[in-house]
PDB file of C-alpha atoms and ligand atoms in Angstrom:
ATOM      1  CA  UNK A 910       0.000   0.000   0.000  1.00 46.00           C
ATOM      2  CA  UNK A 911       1.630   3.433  -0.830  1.00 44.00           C
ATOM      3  CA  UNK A 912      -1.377   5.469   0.700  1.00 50.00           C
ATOM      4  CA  UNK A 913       0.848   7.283   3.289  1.00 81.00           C
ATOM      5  CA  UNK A 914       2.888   8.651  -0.158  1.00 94.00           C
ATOM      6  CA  UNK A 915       1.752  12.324  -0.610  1.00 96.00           C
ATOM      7  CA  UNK A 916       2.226  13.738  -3.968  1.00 97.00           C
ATOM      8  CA  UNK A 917       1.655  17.831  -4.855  1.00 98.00           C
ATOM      9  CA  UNK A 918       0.722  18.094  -8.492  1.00 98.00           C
ATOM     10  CA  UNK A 919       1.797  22.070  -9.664  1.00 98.00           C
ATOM     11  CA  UNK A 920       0.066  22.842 -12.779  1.00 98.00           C
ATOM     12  CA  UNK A 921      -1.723  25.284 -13.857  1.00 98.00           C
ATOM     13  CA  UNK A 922      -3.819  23.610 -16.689  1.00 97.00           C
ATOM     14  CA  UNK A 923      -6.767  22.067 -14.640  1.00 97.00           C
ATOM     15  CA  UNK A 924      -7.218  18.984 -17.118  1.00 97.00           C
ATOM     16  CA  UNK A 925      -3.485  18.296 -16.708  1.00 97.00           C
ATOM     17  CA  UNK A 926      -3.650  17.913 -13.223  1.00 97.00           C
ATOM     18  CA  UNK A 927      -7.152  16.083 -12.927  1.00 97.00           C
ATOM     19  CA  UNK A 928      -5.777  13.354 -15.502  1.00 97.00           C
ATOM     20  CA  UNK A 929      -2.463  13.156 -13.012  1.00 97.00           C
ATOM     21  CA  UNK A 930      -5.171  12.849 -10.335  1.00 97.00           C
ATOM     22  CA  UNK A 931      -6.806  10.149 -12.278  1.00 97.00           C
ATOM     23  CA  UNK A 932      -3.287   7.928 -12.807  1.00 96.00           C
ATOM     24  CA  UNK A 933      -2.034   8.341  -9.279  1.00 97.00           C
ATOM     25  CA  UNK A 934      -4.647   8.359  -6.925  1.00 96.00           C
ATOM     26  CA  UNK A 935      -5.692   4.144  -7.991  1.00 95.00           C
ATOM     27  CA  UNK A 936      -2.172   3.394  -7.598  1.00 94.00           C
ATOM     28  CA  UNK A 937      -2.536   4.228  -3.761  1.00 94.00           C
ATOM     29  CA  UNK A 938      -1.038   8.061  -3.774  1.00 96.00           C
ATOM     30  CA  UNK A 939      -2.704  10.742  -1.999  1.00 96.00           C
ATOM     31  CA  UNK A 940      -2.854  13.922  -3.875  1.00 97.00           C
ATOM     32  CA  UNK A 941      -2.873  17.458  -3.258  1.00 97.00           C
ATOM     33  CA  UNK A 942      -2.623  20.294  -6.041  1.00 98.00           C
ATOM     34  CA  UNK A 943      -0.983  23.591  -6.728  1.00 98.00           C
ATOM     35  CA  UNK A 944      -2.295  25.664  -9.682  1.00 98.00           C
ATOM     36  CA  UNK A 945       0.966  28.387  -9.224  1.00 98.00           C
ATOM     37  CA  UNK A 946       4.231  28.791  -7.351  1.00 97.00           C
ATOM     38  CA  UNK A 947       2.702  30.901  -4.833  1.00 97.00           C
ATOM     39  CA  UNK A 948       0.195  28.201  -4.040  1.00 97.00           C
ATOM     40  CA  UNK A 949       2.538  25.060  -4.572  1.00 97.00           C
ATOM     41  CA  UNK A 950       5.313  27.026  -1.878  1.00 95.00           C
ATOM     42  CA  UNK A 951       2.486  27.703   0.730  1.00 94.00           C
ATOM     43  CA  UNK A 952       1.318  24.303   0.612  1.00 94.00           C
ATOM     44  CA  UNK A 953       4.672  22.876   1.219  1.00 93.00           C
ATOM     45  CA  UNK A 954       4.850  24.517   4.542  1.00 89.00           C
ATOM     46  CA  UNK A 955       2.068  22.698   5.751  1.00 90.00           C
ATOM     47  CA  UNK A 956       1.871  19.376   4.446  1.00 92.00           C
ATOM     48  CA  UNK A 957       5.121  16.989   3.507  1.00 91.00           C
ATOM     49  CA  UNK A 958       4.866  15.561   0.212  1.00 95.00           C
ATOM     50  CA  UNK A 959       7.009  13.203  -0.915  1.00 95.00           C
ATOM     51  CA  UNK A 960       7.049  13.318  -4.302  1.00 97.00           C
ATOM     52  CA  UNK A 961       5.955  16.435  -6.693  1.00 98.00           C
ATOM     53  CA  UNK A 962       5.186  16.570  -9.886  1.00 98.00           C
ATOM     54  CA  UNK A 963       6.409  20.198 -11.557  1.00 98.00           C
ATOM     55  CA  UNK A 964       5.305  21.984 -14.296  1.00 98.00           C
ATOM     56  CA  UNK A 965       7.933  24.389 -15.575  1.00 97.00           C
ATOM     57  CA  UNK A 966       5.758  27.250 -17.234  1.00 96.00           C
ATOM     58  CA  UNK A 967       3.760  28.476 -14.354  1.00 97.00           C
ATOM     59  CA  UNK A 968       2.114  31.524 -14.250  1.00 98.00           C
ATOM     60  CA  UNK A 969       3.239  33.408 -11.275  1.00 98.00           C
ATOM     61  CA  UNK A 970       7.364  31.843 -11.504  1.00 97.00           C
ATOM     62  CA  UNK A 971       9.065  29.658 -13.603  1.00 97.00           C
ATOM     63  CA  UNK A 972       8.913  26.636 -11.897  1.00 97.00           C
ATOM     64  CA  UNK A 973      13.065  25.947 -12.654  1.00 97.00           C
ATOM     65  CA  UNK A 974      12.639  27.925  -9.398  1.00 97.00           C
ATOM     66  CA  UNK A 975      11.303  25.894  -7.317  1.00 97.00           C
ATOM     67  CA  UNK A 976      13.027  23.197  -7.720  1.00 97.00           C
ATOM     68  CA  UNK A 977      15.502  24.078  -4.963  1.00 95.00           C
ATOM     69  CA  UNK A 978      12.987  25.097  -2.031  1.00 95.00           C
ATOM     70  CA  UNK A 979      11.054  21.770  -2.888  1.00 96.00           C
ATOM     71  CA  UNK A 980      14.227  19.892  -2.774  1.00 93.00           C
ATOM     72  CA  UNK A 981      15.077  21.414   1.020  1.00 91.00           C
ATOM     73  CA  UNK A 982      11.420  20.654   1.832  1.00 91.00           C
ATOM     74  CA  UNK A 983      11.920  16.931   1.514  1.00 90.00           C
ATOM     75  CA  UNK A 984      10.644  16.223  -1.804  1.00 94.00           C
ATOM     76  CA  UNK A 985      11.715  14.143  -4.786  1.00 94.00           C
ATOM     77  CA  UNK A 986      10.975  16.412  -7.471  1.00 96.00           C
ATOM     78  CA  UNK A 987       9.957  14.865 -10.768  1.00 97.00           C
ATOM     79  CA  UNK A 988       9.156  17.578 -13.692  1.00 97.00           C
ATOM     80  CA  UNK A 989       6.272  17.280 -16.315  1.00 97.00           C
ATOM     81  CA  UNK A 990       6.956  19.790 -18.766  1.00 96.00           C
ATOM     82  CA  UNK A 991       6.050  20.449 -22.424  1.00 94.00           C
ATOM     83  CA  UNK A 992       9.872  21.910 -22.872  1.00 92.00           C
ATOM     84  CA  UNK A 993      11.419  19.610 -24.722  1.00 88.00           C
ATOM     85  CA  UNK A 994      14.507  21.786 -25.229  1.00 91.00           C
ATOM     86  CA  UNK A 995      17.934  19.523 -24.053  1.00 92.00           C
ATOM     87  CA  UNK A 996      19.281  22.699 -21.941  1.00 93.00           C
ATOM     88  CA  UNK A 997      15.779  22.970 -20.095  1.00 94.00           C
ATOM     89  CA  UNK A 998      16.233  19.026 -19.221  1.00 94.00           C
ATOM     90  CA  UNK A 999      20.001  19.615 -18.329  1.00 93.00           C
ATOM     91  CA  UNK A1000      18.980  22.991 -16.062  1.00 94.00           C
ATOM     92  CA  UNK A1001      16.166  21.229 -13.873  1.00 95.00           C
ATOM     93  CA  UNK A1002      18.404  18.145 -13.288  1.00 93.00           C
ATOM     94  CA  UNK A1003      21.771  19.978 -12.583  1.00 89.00           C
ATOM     95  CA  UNK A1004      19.058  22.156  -9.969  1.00 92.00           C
ATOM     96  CA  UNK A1005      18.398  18.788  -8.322  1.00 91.00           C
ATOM     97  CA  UNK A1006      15.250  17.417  -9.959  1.00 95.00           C
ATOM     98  CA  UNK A1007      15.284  13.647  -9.834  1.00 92.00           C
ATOM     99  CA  UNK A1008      13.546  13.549 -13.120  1.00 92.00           C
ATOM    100  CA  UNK A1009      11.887  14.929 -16.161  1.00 94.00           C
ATOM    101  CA  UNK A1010       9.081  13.886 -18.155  1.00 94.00           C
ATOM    102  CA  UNK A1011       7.531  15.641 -21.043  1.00 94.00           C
ATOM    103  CA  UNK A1012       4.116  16.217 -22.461  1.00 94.00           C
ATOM    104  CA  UNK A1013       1.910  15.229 -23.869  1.00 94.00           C
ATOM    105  CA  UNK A1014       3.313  12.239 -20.821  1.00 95.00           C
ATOM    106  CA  UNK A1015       2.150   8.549 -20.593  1.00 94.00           C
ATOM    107  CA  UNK A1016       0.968   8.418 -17.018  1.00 95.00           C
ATOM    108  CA  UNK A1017       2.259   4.567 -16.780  1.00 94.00           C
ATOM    109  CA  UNK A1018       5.677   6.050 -17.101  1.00 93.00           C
ATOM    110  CA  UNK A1019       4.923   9.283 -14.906  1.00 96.00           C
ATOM    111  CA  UNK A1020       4.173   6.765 -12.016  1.00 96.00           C
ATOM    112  CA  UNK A1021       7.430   4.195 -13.140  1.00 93.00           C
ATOM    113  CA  UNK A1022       9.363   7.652 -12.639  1.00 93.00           C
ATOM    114  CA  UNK A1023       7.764   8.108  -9.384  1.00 94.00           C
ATOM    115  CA  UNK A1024       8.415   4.708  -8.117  1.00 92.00           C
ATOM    116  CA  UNK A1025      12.270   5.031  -9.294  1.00 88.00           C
ATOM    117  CA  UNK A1026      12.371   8.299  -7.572  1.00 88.00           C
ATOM    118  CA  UNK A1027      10.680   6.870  -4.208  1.00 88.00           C
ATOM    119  CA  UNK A1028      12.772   4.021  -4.113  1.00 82.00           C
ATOM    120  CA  UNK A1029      15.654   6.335  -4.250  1.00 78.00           C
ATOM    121  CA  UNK A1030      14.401   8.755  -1.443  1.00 76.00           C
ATOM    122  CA  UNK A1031      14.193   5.496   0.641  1.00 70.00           C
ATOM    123  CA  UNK A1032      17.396   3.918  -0.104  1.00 64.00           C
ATOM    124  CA  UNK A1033      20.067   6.292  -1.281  1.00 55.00           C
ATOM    125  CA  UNK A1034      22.919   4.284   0.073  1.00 55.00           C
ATOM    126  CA  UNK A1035      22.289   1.599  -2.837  1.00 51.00           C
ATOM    127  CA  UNK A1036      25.925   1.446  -3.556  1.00 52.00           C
ATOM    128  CA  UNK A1037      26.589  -0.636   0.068  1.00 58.00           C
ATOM    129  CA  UNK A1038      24.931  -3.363  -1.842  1.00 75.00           C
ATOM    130  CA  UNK A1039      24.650  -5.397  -5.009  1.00 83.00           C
ATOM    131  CA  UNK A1040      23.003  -4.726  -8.180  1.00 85.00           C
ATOM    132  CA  UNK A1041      21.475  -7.351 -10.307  1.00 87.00           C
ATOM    133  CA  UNK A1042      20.150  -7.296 -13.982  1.00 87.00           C
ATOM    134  CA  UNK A1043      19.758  -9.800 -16.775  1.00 88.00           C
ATOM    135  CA  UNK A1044      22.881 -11.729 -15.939  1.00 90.00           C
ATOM    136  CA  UNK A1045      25.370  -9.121 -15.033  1.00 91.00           C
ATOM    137  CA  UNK A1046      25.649  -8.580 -11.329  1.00 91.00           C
ATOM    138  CA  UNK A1047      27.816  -5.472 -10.053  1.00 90.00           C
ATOM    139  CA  UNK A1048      29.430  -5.881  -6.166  1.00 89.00           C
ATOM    140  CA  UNK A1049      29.698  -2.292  -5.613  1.00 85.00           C
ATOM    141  CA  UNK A1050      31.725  -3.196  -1.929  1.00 82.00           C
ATOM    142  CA  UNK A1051      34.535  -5.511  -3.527  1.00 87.00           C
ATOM    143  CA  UNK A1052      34.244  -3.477  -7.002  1.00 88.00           C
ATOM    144  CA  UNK A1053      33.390  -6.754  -8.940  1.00 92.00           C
ATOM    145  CA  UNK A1054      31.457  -7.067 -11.792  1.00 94.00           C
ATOM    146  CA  UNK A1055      30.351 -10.099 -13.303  1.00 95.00           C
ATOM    147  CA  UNK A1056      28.483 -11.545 -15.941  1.00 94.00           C
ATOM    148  CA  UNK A1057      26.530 -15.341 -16.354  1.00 93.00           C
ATOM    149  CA  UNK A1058      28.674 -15.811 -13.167  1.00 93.00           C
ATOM    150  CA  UNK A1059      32.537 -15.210 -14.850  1.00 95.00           C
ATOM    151  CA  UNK A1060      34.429 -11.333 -13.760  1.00 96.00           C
ATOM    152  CA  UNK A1061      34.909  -8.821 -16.070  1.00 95.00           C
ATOM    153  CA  UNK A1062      37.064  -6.052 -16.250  1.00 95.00           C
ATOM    154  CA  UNK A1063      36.470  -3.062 -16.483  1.00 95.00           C
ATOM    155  CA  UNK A1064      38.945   0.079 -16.519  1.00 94.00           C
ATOM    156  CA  UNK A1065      37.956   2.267 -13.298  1.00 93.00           C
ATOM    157  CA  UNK A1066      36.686   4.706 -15.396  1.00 95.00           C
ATOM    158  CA  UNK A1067      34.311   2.648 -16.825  1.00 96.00           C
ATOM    159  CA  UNK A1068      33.468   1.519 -13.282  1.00 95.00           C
ATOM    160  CA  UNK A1069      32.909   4.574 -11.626  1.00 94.00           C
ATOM    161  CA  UNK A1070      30.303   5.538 -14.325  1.00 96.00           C
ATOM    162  CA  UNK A1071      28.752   2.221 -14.037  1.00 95.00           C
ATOM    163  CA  UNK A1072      28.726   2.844 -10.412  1.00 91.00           C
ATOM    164  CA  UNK A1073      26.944   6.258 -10.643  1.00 92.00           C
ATOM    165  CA  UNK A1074      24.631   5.052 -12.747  1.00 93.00           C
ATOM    166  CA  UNK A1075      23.553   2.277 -10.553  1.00 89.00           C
ATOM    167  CA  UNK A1076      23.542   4.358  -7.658  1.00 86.00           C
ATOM    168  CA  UNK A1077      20.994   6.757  -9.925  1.00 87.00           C
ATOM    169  CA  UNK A1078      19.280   3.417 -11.734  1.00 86.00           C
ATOM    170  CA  UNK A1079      16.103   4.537 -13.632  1.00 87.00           C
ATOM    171  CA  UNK A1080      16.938   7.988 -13.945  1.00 88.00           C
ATOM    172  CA  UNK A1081      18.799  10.015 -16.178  1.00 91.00           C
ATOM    173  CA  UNK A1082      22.277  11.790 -14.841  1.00 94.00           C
ATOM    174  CA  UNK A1083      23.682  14.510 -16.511  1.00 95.00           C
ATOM    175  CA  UNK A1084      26.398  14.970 -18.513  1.00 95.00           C
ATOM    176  CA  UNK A1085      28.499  17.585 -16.200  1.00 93.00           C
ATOM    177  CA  UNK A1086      27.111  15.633 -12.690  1.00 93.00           C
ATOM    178  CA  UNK A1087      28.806  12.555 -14.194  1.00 96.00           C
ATOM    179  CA  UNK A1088      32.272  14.461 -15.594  1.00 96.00           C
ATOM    180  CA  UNK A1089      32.260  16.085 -12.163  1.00 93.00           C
ATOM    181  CA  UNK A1090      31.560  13.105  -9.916  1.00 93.00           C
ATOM    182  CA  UNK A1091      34.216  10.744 -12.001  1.00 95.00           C
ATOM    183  CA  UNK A1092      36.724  13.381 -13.656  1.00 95.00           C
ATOM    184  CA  UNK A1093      36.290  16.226 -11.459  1.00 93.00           C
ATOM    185  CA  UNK A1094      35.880  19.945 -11.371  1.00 89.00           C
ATOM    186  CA  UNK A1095      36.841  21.298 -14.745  1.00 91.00           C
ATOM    187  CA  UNK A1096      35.865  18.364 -16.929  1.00 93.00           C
ATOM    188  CA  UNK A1097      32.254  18.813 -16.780  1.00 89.00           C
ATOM    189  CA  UNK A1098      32.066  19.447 -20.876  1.00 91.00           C
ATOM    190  CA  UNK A1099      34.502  16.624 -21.996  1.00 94.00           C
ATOM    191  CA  UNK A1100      31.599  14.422 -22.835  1.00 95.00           C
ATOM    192  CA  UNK A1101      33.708  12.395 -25.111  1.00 95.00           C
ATOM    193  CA  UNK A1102      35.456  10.737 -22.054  1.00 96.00           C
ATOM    194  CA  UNK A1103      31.428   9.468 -21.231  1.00 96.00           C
ATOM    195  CA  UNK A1104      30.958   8.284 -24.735  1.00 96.00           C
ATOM    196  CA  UNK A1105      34.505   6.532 -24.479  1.00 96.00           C
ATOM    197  CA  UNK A1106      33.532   4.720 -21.267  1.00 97.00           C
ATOM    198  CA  UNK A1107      29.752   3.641 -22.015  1.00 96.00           C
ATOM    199  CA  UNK A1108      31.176   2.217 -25.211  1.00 95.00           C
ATOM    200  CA  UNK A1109      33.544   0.037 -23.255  1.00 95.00           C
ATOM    201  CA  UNK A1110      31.064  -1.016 -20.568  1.00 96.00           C
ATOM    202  CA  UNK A1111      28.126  -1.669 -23.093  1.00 95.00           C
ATOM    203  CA  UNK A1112      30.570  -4.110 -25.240  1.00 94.00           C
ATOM    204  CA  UNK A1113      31.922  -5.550 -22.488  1.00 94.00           C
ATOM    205  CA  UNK A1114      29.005  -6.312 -20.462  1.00 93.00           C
ATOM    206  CA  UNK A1115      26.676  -6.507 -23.873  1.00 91.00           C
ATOM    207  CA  UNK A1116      28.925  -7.685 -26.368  1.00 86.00           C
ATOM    208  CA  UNK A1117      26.761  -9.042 -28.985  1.00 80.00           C
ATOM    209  CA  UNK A1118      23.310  -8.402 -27.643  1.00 81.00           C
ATOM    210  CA  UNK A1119      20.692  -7.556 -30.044  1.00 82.00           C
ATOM    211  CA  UNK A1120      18.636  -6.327 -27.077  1.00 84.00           C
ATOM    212  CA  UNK A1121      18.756  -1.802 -26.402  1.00 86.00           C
ATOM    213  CA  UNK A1122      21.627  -1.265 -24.252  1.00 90.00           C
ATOM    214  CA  UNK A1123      20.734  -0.829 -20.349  1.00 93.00           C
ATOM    215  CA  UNK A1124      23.375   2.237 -20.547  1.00 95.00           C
ATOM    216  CA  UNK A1125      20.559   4.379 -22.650  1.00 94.00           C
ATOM    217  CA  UNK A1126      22.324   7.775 -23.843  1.00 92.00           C
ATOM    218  CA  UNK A1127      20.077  10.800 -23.597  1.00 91.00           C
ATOM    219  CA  UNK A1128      20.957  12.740 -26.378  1.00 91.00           C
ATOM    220  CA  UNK A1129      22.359  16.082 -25.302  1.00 92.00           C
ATOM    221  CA  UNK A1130      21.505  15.099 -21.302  1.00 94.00           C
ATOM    222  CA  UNK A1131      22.856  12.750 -19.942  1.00 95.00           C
ATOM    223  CA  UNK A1132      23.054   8.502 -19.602  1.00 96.00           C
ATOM    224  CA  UNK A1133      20.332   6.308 -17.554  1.00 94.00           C
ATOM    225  CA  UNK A1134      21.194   2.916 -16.793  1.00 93.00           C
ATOM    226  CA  UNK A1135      17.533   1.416 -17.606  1.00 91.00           C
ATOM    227  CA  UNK A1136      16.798  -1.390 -15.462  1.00 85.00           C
ATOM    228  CA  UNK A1137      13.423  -2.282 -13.596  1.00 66.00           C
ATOM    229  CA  UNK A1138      12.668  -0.757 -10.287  1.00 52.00           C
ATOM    230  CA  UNK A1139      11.041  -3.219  -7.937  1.00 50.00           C
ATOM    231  CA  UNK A1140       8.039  -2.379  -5.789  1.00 39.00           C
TER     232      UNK A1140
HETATM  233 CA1   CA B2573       1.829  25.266 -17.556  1.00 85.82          CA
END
C-alpha cells in the first residue's frame, strides 16, 4: 500500500492535473494540487509531500525555481513539462530534480518515474549493496562485476560511471554531474570521455546483444542505466 505517499501536483492547466489525479490516486497516492508557485510554496509549509510533480511554465514563476525550495522541503521532485529543449532538461536536473518527463506524458511512465524516484528517497545508500540485472551482477563493496557468473574487467573509469549510474538506476544523470563526480571539477564538458567509457562497458558487459543497451544515452543530457525498479 503506498497510501501514506503524498504527492503535490503544480500545474496550472486544470485537465493536466485532474488526468495526473486520475493515474495516481488508484495506484494508492494521496494527492494534493498547486495551480501556481505561490500556491505550490504555501502548501509545502504545511503538508510533507514526498514526491511532486512540476510543471515548468507556471504563471506566477518559472517553476526551474522551485526546484531548490522543494528539494530542502523533503521532496523528490519529478518535472512534467512540455519543454522539450535539451538545456531545459540539463537545467532542472543539474538544480536537483530527480527527473523529467515531457508532455503530452504517458501516465504509466509518470508513475514508473515516481516509483524510481521513491525508491531512491528510501534507499540512497544503494551502492553498500549489489546490483542485479539480466545476468550481469555489479558488487559495488569488492568493485566486482560479473556476468553469467565469470568477472569482467572493467577500466575504473568505466566503473565509476557504471557505479553512478547504478547508484541513480532509472533515472537520467547529466552529462556535467557525471564528468564532475568521475573526472572532477573542470571536466564537466569533456563528454567524449562518457561516450569513451559507455562504449567500453556496453561491449563488455553486452557484447553481442541484439537487445537496447541498459546504458541508454540521452541525447544532449545525460546517460540512464535502464533497469526495472522493484516495488
Ligand atoms: Ca503550464
Amino acid at each position: 500500500m503506498r497510501d501514506s505517499v503524498l504527492v503535490l501536483v503544480i500545474e496550472d492547466d486544470a485537465a493536466i492535473r485532474a488526468l495526473l489525479r486520475v493515474a495516481l490516486e488508484p495506484a494508492g497516492y494521496r494527492v494534493i494540487e498547486a495551480a501556481n508557485a505561490t500556491d505550490a510554496l504555501g502548501a509545502v509549509q504545511v503538508q510533507t509531500p514526498q514526491v511532486v510533480l512540476l510543471d515548468l511554465g507556471l504563471p506566477d514563476r518559472d517553476g526551474l525555481d522551485l526546484i531548490a525550495p522543494l528539494r530542502k522541503a523533503g521532496a523528490a521532485v519529478l518535472v512534467v513539462s512540455a519543454r522539450d529543449a535539451v538545456a531545459q532538461k540539463v537545467a532542472a536536473l543539474d538544480r536537483g530534480a530527480d527527473d523529467y518527463v515531457t508532455k503530452p506524458f504517458d501516465t504509466d511512465e509518470v508513475l514508473a518515474r515516481v516509483r524510481t524516484a521513491l525508491r531512491h528517497r528510501a534507499s540512497p545508500d544503494v551502492l553498500a549493496a549489489t546490483l542485479r540485472f539480466d545476468d550481469i551482477e555489479i558488487d559495488f563493496a569488492a568493485r566486482v562485476v560479473r556476468k553469467a557468473g565469470g568477472e569482467v574487467h572493467l577500466a575504473p573509469k568505466e566503473f565509476a560511471l557504471l557505479a553512478e549510474l547504478a547508484a541513480n538506476a532509472g533515472k537520467v544523470v547529466t552529462h556535467a554531474q557525471l564528468l564532475r563526480t568521475i573526472w572532477g571539477p573542470g571536466h564537466e564538458t569533456d563528454v567524449e570521455y562518457l561516450r569513451v567509457a559507455a562504449r567500453g562497458i556496453r561491449r563488455k558487459l553486452e557484447g553481442e546483444s541484439t537487445a537496447p543497451s541498459r546504458i541508454r544515452n540521452e541525447p544532449g543530457v545525460g546517460y540512464r542505466l535502464a533497469v526495472a525498479i522493484a516495488g
